[in-house]
Amino acid sequence: MDIGGTLVKLVYFEPVDITAEEEQEEVENLKSIRRYLTSNVAYGKTGVRDVHLELRNMTMCGRTGNLHFIRFPTQAMPRFIQMGRDKNFSSLHTTLCATGGGAYKFENEFRMMADLELLKLDELDCLIRGLLFVDRMGFNGHPECYYFQNPSDTQSCVKKPCTLDNPFPMLLVNIGSGVSILAVYSENNYKRVTGTSLGGGTFLGLCCLLTGCETFEEALEMASKGDSTNVDKLVKDIYGGDYERFGLQGSAVASSFGHMMSKEKRDSISKEDLARATLVTITNNIGSIARMCAVNERIERVVFVGNFLRINTVSTKLLAYAMDFWSKGQLRALFLEHEGYFGAVGALMELLKPTDDL
Amino acid sequence: HFVSLIKKKLTFPWFGMDIGGTLVKLVYFEPKDITAEEEQEEVDNLKSIRRYLTSNIAYGKTGHRDVHLELQDLTLCGRTGNLHFIRFPTQDLPAFLQMARNKHFSSLHTTLCATGGGAYKFESDFRTMADLQLHKLDELDCLIRGVLYIDSVMSRGLSECYYFENPTDPDHCIQKPYTLENPYPLLLVNIGSGVSILAVYSENNYKRVTGTSLGGGTFLGLCCLLTGCSTFEEALKMASDGESTRVDKLVRDIYGGDYERFGLPGWAVASSFGNMMSKEKRESVSKEDLARATLVTITNNIGSITRMCALNENIERVVFVGNFLRVNTLSMKLLAYAMDYWSKGQLKALFLQHEGYFGAVGALLELLHPS
């Protein structure tokens, strides 16, 4: 489990190599949990299983099975804990490996409401461990990692697979509610370079305020239809063209939301324009900070993960473009299919890692 | 031609203009050592311009002279006088051009040194509407030149440069003067509509390290949208009455306390506006809270980017300028605190009294001492 600021990410290993003997001995609540999770794609009002991300026929710890990827809002945590209690999860005496801030925040609730003891793990340790594992395993025979070729050309911009062979050093940018930027030198050697509080939560929060939308999906839908240049003040709005001296094209944004100080302009833009401007502003700010880190840490590969990028091709392409353009081709942006789930995978791996014999 | 060129540049009036994305900054040198002879020869429109500028502190509906910033008894190019600091919205430039036309400014045959993006954008408007030829200058060259000049003339009296001691303690937070002797190297952060960050190694050796589009214009634009306010002053007033922690998701909201492993205290913001995805929380915050959160978000983002630059350029002193900081002690104190806290005391945030006027001063200097 990865209990984040906005979403809880849960990975569940469904064994498919259960022998007849095992099946017979299996306790009721364990069977019930397995059936509930694998025969539904939605749970309650807000839980979702990302079926397209399912990893089939995985071998983990000598067992074969499918790895399922489930998410629900952290706001629904009390309901989840209630379910854990109702299904008598604690009687199964398993360790529940959990990471993310919520592993600390909800530790008591788990204990008091569902009699469950969490094994708390650091979110960044889990992120790296999970990421390297999934990339190594591959995605049902396909690469997990991808990039965009010709990111600056909307016509010929195409998604291309790649592998993270010799992944180190890499700059890892985790865009969740907030952002953490890590320089990773090896599986066990990394540092948190910096972070920014202008993350996915900012995009969603501002969009809800500015447009009246309520969900991430709605916000993205609106953004896909809007034009941010009606909202942002561009270099050409100030210079009448390029600011040549310092290589700033007229089309670059000089002041995000800069037109919105004018009542006339406020009255002339749409909610879609505002959603787009919010998306572009947050995305470009992250890109700019990531680029500065990459330059300073002397790392050329920047891997972007986190659920801000879920179904968000506008941002992924913008990041790909920004990394390429502002670095004059020196930096490359990479993305991973399992986006926001690596922390949860890393937590699962901690559960399965071989323990030292006494 | 060469001699007449020099003569041309030294005739009054002496102006420096910085036409920015949001504001036009104008510095005007009012000579106080005019001889009787000079006075007699002075053409009417020049006299009229001088009187208009110096006997008013407001011009039209939106023009303003910052009297508290006036520099008196300044000696420039052998003349003694007062330096005045005037600003008006770039939106009102047409009205300004109309005025210049009405006052026959062009007949005075002076060079008008102008910097900022608007010097390029409005160049043809100046020509067609007021028959004025602009001498266009780079805004960052002018900024640096202006900063170094003002700091040097001010060191005799009141300090131009200052910092905040105890920035987080409202009862003990005080402004203290700072001398910028041996100013190099310096990180100069210019916060206007947008932001430019410069590493300055000497008067003529600097580079633009980076910039960010999340600047003063973003603060004002977002505030207008979120709160219904219409001016910078209104936005600041609302921000001073609000509480951003209701709007932002803090580390403690996610962790239940500090995120100790990486030194993130519980009170640090994890996700700006992060609480606003919840309908319940949206309904419980005030416009003042939203204005405060906007201010804090923009300010902290600038602080964070600045800190990264300072670290990478190996520079310890950071000077913040630009009109985003005008009458904005909230942001200045936030920047002072952030620089100090996150760098564990290595970095020092410095501020300058003439905030957003250095570009215009630099333009004036180019008129008087062409480089």
Tab-separated table of C-alpha atoms in Angstrom, chain A residues 131-338:
chain	number	residue	atom	x	y	z
A	131	LEU	CA	10.317	1.228	-10.354
A	132	LEU	CA	13.454	-0.811	-10.967
A	133	PHE	CA	11.534	-4.039	-10.362
A	134	VAL	CA	8.712	-3.324	-12.799
A	135	ASP	CA	11.103	-2.078	-15.458
A	136	ARG	CA	13.168	-5.274	-15.111
A	137	MET	CA	10.059	-7.512	-15.263
A	138	GLY	CA	8.635	-5.719	-18.271
A	139	PHE	CA	4.963	-5.097	-18.936
A	140	ASN	CA	3.534	-8.446	-20.100
A	141	GLY	CA	6.370	-8.777	-22.585
A	142	HIS	CA	6.382	-5.108	-23.552
A	143	PRO	CA	8.653	-2.336	-22.297
A	144	GLU	CA	7.521	-0.419	-19.263
A	145	CYS	CA	9.480	2.680	-20.168
A	146	TYR	CA	8.780	5.080	-23.052
A	147	TYR	CA	9.710	8.486	-24.419
A	148	PHE	CA	8.476	10.815	-27.152
A	149	GLN	CA	10.287	11.192	-30.437
A	150	ASN	CA	10.041	14.663	-32.030
A	151	PRO	CA	8.301	16.146	-29.012
A	152	SER	CA	8.355	19.603	-30.574
A	153	ASP	CA	6.415	18.485	-33.626
A	154	THR	CA	2.719	17.850	-32.951
A	155	GLN	CA	2.347	16.035	-36.283
A	156	SER	CA	5.195	13.592	-35.963
A	157	CYS	CA	5.428	13.338	-32.181
A	158	VAL	CA	5.338	9.632	-31.446
A	159	LYS	CA	5.556	7.449	-28.328
A	160	LYS	CA	8.493	5.043	-28.431
A	161	PRO	CA	9.398	2.244	-26.039
A	162	CYS	CA	12.728	1.991	-24.294
A	163	THR	CA	14.340	0.129	-21.419
A	164	LEU	CA	16.136	1.530	-18.452
A	165	ASP	CA	19.290	-0.569	-19.002
A	166	ASN	CA	22.102	1.028	-17.091
A	167	PRO	CA	19.537	3.264	-15.481
A	168	PHE	CA	22.038	5.136	-13.314
A	169	PRO	CA	22.412	7.933	-12.794
A	170	MET	CA	18.854	9.066	-13.304
A	171	LEU	CA	16.820	12.021	-12.135
A	172	LEU	CA	13.493	10.796	-10.850
A	173	VAL	CA	10.653	13.287	-10.652
A	174	ASN	CA	7.676	12.022	-8.667
A	175	ILE	CA	4.619	14.154	-9.300
A	176	GLY	CA	1.891	13.363	-6.807
A	177	SER	CA	-0.012	15.888	-4.708
A	178	GLY	CA	3.393	17.520	-4.409
A	179	VAL	CA	6.690	16.832	-6.132
A	180	SER	CA	9.931	15.154	-5.048
A	181	ILE	CA	13.026	15.153	-7.242
A	182	LEU	CA	15.607	12.448	-6.630
A	183	ALA	CA	19.071	11.853	-8.042
A	184	VAL	CA	19.478	8.065	-8.182
A	185	TYR	CA	23.008	6.693	-8.462
A	186	SER	CA	22.268	3.033	-7.735
A	187	GLU	CA	19.432	0.988	-6.233
A	188	ASN	CA	20.505	1.882	-2.711
A	189	ASN	CA	22.207	5.182	-3.295
A	190	TYR	CA	20.033	8.184	-3.964
A	191	LYS	CA	19.356	11.624	-2.595
A	192	ARG	CA	16.312	13.807	-2.555
A	193	VAL	CA	17.634	16.838	-4.454
A	194	THR	CA	14.615	19.039	-3.887
A	195	GLY	CA	10.874	19.209	-4.262
A	196	THR	CA	8.123	21.639	-5.062
A	197	SER	CA	4.730	22.110	-3.483
A	198	LEU	CA	3.246	23.048	-6.875
A	199	GLY	CA	2.156	19.580	-7.924
A	200	GLY	CA	-0.831	17.536	-8.960
A	201	GLY	CA	-2.783	18.702	-5.941
A	202	THR	CA	-2.228	22.302	-6.976
A	203	PHE	CA	-3.492	21.599	-10.484
A	204	LEU	CA	-6.622	19.925	-9.206
A	205	GLY	CA	-7.247	22.369	-6.365
A	206	LEU	CA	-6.880	25.443	-8.574
A	207	CYS	CA	-8.990	23.907	-11.340
A	208	CYS	CA	-11.804	23.143	-8.936
A	209	LEU	CA	-11.728	26.751	-7.719
A	210	LEU	CA	-11.406	28.360	-11.129
A	211	THR	CA	-13.768	26.205	-13.185
A	212	GLY	CA	-16.157	24.546	-10.773
A	213	CYS	CA	-15.027	21.059	-11.813
A	214	GLU	CA	-14.751	18.346	-9.156
A	215	THR	CA	-12.537	15.574	-10.408
A	216	PHE	CA	-9.130	15.140	-12.005
A	217	GLU	CA	-10.754	13.649	-15.102
A	218	GLU	CA	-13.089	16.635	-15.517
A	219	ALA	CA	-10.196	19.043	-15.075
A	220	LEU	CA	-8.155	17.285	-17.760
A	221	GLU	CA	-11.147	17.145	-20.088
A	222	MET	CA	-11.577	20.909	-19.788
A	223	ALA	CA	-7.860	21.530	-20.182
A	224	SER	CA	-7.738	19.522	-23.391
A	225	LYS	CA	-10.208	21.950	-24.954
A	226	GLY	CA	-8.756	25.237	-23.729
A	227	ASP	CA	-6.179	27.732	-24.941
A	228	SER	CA	-3.775	28.912	-22.292
A	229	THR	CA	-2.397	31.740	-24.413
A	230	ASN	CA	-5.581	33.686	-23.754
A	231	VAL	CA	-4.809	33.558	-20.061
A	232	ASP	CA	-1.006	33.759	-19.942
A	233	LYS	CA	1.015	36.833	-20.846
A	234	LEU	CA	3.574	35.721	-23.424
A	235	VAL	CA	6.965	37.232	-24.225
A	236	LYS	CA	5.476	38.629	-27.433
A	237	ASP	CA	2.715	40.367	-25.449
A	238	ILE	CA	5.445	42.311	-23.641
A	239	TYR	CA	8.134	42.594	-26.313
A	240	GLY	CA	6.011	42.579	-29.443
A	241	GLY	CA	8.121	39.598	-30.561
A	242	ASP	CA	11.060	37.555	-29.297
A	243	TYR	CA	13.319	38.682	-26.469
A	244	GLU	CA	16.313	37.828	-28.588
A	245	ARG	CA	19.090	38.918	-26.263
A	246	PHE	CA	18.358	36.035	-23.896
A	247	GLY	CA	16.935	33.561	-26.356
A	248	LEU	CA	13.305	33.834	-25.272
A	249	GLN	CA	10.891	33.190	-28.117
A	250	GLY	CA	7.792	35.327	-28.439
A	251	SER	CA	5.676	32.235	-27.781
A	252	ALA	CA	7.269	31.564	-24.386
A	253	VAL	CA	5.199	32.411	-21.337
A	254	ALA	CA	6.542	35.497	-19.564
A	255	SER	CA	3.877	35.693	-16.874
A	256	SER	CA	1.477	32.814	-16.174
A	257	PHE	CA	-2.110	34.072	-15.757
A	258	GLY	CA	-0.630	37.513	-16.499
A	259	HIS	CA	-3.588	38.592	-18.633
A	260	MET	CA	-6.013	37.937	-15.821
A	261	MET	CA	-5.334	41.236	-14.113
A	262	SER	CA	-7.365	42.834	-16.890
A	263	LYS	CA	-11.138	42.718	-16.397
A	264	GLU	CA	-11.691	42.768	-20.118
A	265	LYS	CA	-9.561	39.686	-20.614
A	266	ARG	CA	-11.129	37.909	-17.624
A	267	ASP	CA	-14.521	38.371	-19.212
A	268	SER	CA	-13.346	37.007	-22.531
A	269	ILE	CA	-11.810	33.675	-21.545
A	270	SER	CA	-13.499	30.331	-20.947
A	271	LYS	CA	-13.257	27.839	-18.090
A	272	GLU	CA	-11.475	25.530	-20.504
A	273	ASP	CA	-8.827	28.214	-21.089
A	274	LEU	CA	-8.349	28.525	-17.317
A	275	ALA	CA	-8.019	24.760	-16.887
A	276	ARG	CA	-5.473	24.634	-19.704
A	277	ALA	CA	-3.487	27.533	-18.254
A	278	THR	CA	-3.426	25.853	-14.842
A	279	LEU	CA	-2.170	22.616	-16.378
A	280	VAL	CA	0.468	24.347	-18.468
A	281	THR	CA	1.652	26.531	-15.593
A	282	ILE	CA	2.080	23.657	-13.139
A	283	THR	CA	3.626	21.351	-15.745
A	284	ASN	CA	6.109	23.915	-17.051
A	285	ASN	CA	7.141	24.915	-13.540
A	286	ILE	CA	7.925	21.291	-12.729
A	287	GLY	CA	9.766	20.929	-16.027
A	288	SER	CA	11.819	24.036	-15.366
A	289	ILE	CA	12.807	22.922	-11.871
A	290	ALA	CA	13.580	19.394	-13.113
A	291	ARG	CA	15.778	20.812	-15.841
A	292	MET	CA	17.742	22.920	-13.358
A	293	CYS	CA	18.299	19.855	-11.204
A	294	ALA	CA	19.372	17.727	-14.164
A	295	VAL	CA	21.911	20.352	-15.206
A	296	ASN	CA	23.265	20.755	-11.712
A	297	GLU	CA	23.451	17.056	-10.957
A	298	ARG	CA	24.839	16.449	-14.462
A	299	ILE	CA	22.239	13.821	-15.264
A	300	GLU	CA	20.774	13.495	-18.766
A	301	ARG	CA	17.860	11.175	-18.186
A	302	VAL	CA	14.846	12.508	-16.364
A	303	VAL	CA	12.158	9.984	-15.458
A	304	PHE	CA	8.731	11.387	-14.620
A	305	VAL	CA	6.311	9.315	-12.530
A	306	GLY	CA	3.324	9.892	-10.286
A	307	ASN	CA	-0.418	10.041	-10.784
A	308	PHE	CA	-0.456	13.633	-12.037
A	309	LEU	CA	0.572	12.042	-15.328
A	310	ARG	CA	-2.206	9.457	-15.318
A	311	ILE	CA	-4.225	9.824	-18.591
A	312	ASN	CA	-2.523	13.215	-18.916
A	313	THR	CA	-0.874	13.275	-22.348
A	314	VAL	CA	-0.940	17.066	-22.439
A	315	SER	CA	1.494	17.183	-19.517
A	316	THR	CA	3.659	14.270	-20.616
A	317	LYS	CA	4.139	15.795	-24.060
A	318	LEU	CA	4.742	19.223	-22.589
A	319	LEU	CA	7.421	17.809	-20.278
A	320	ALA	CA	9.005	15.893	-23.139
A	321	TYR	CA	9.065	19.048	-25.224
A	322	ALA	CA	10.344	21.309	-22.458
A	323	MET	CA	13.203	18.981	-21.486
A	324	ASP	CA	14.257	18.675	-25.117
A	325	PHE	CA	13.788	22.290	-26.146
A	326	TRP	CA	15.292	24.169	-23.202
A	327	SER	CA	18.284	21.819	-23.000
A	328	LYS	CA	18.810	21.956	-26.778
A	329	GLY	CA	18.435	18.202	-26.985
A	330	GLN	CA	20.770	17.335	-24.100
A	331	LEU	CA	18.094	16.058	-21.760
A	332	ARG	CA	15.593	13.323	-22.415
A	333	ALA	CA	12.283	12.875	-20.606
A	334	LEU	CA	11.242	9.280	-19.902
A	335	PHE	CA	7.929	7.953	-18.669
A	336	LEU	CA	6.683	4.685	-17.208
A	337	GLU	CA	3.357	2.943	-17.798
A	338	HIS	CA	2.696	2.135	-14.132
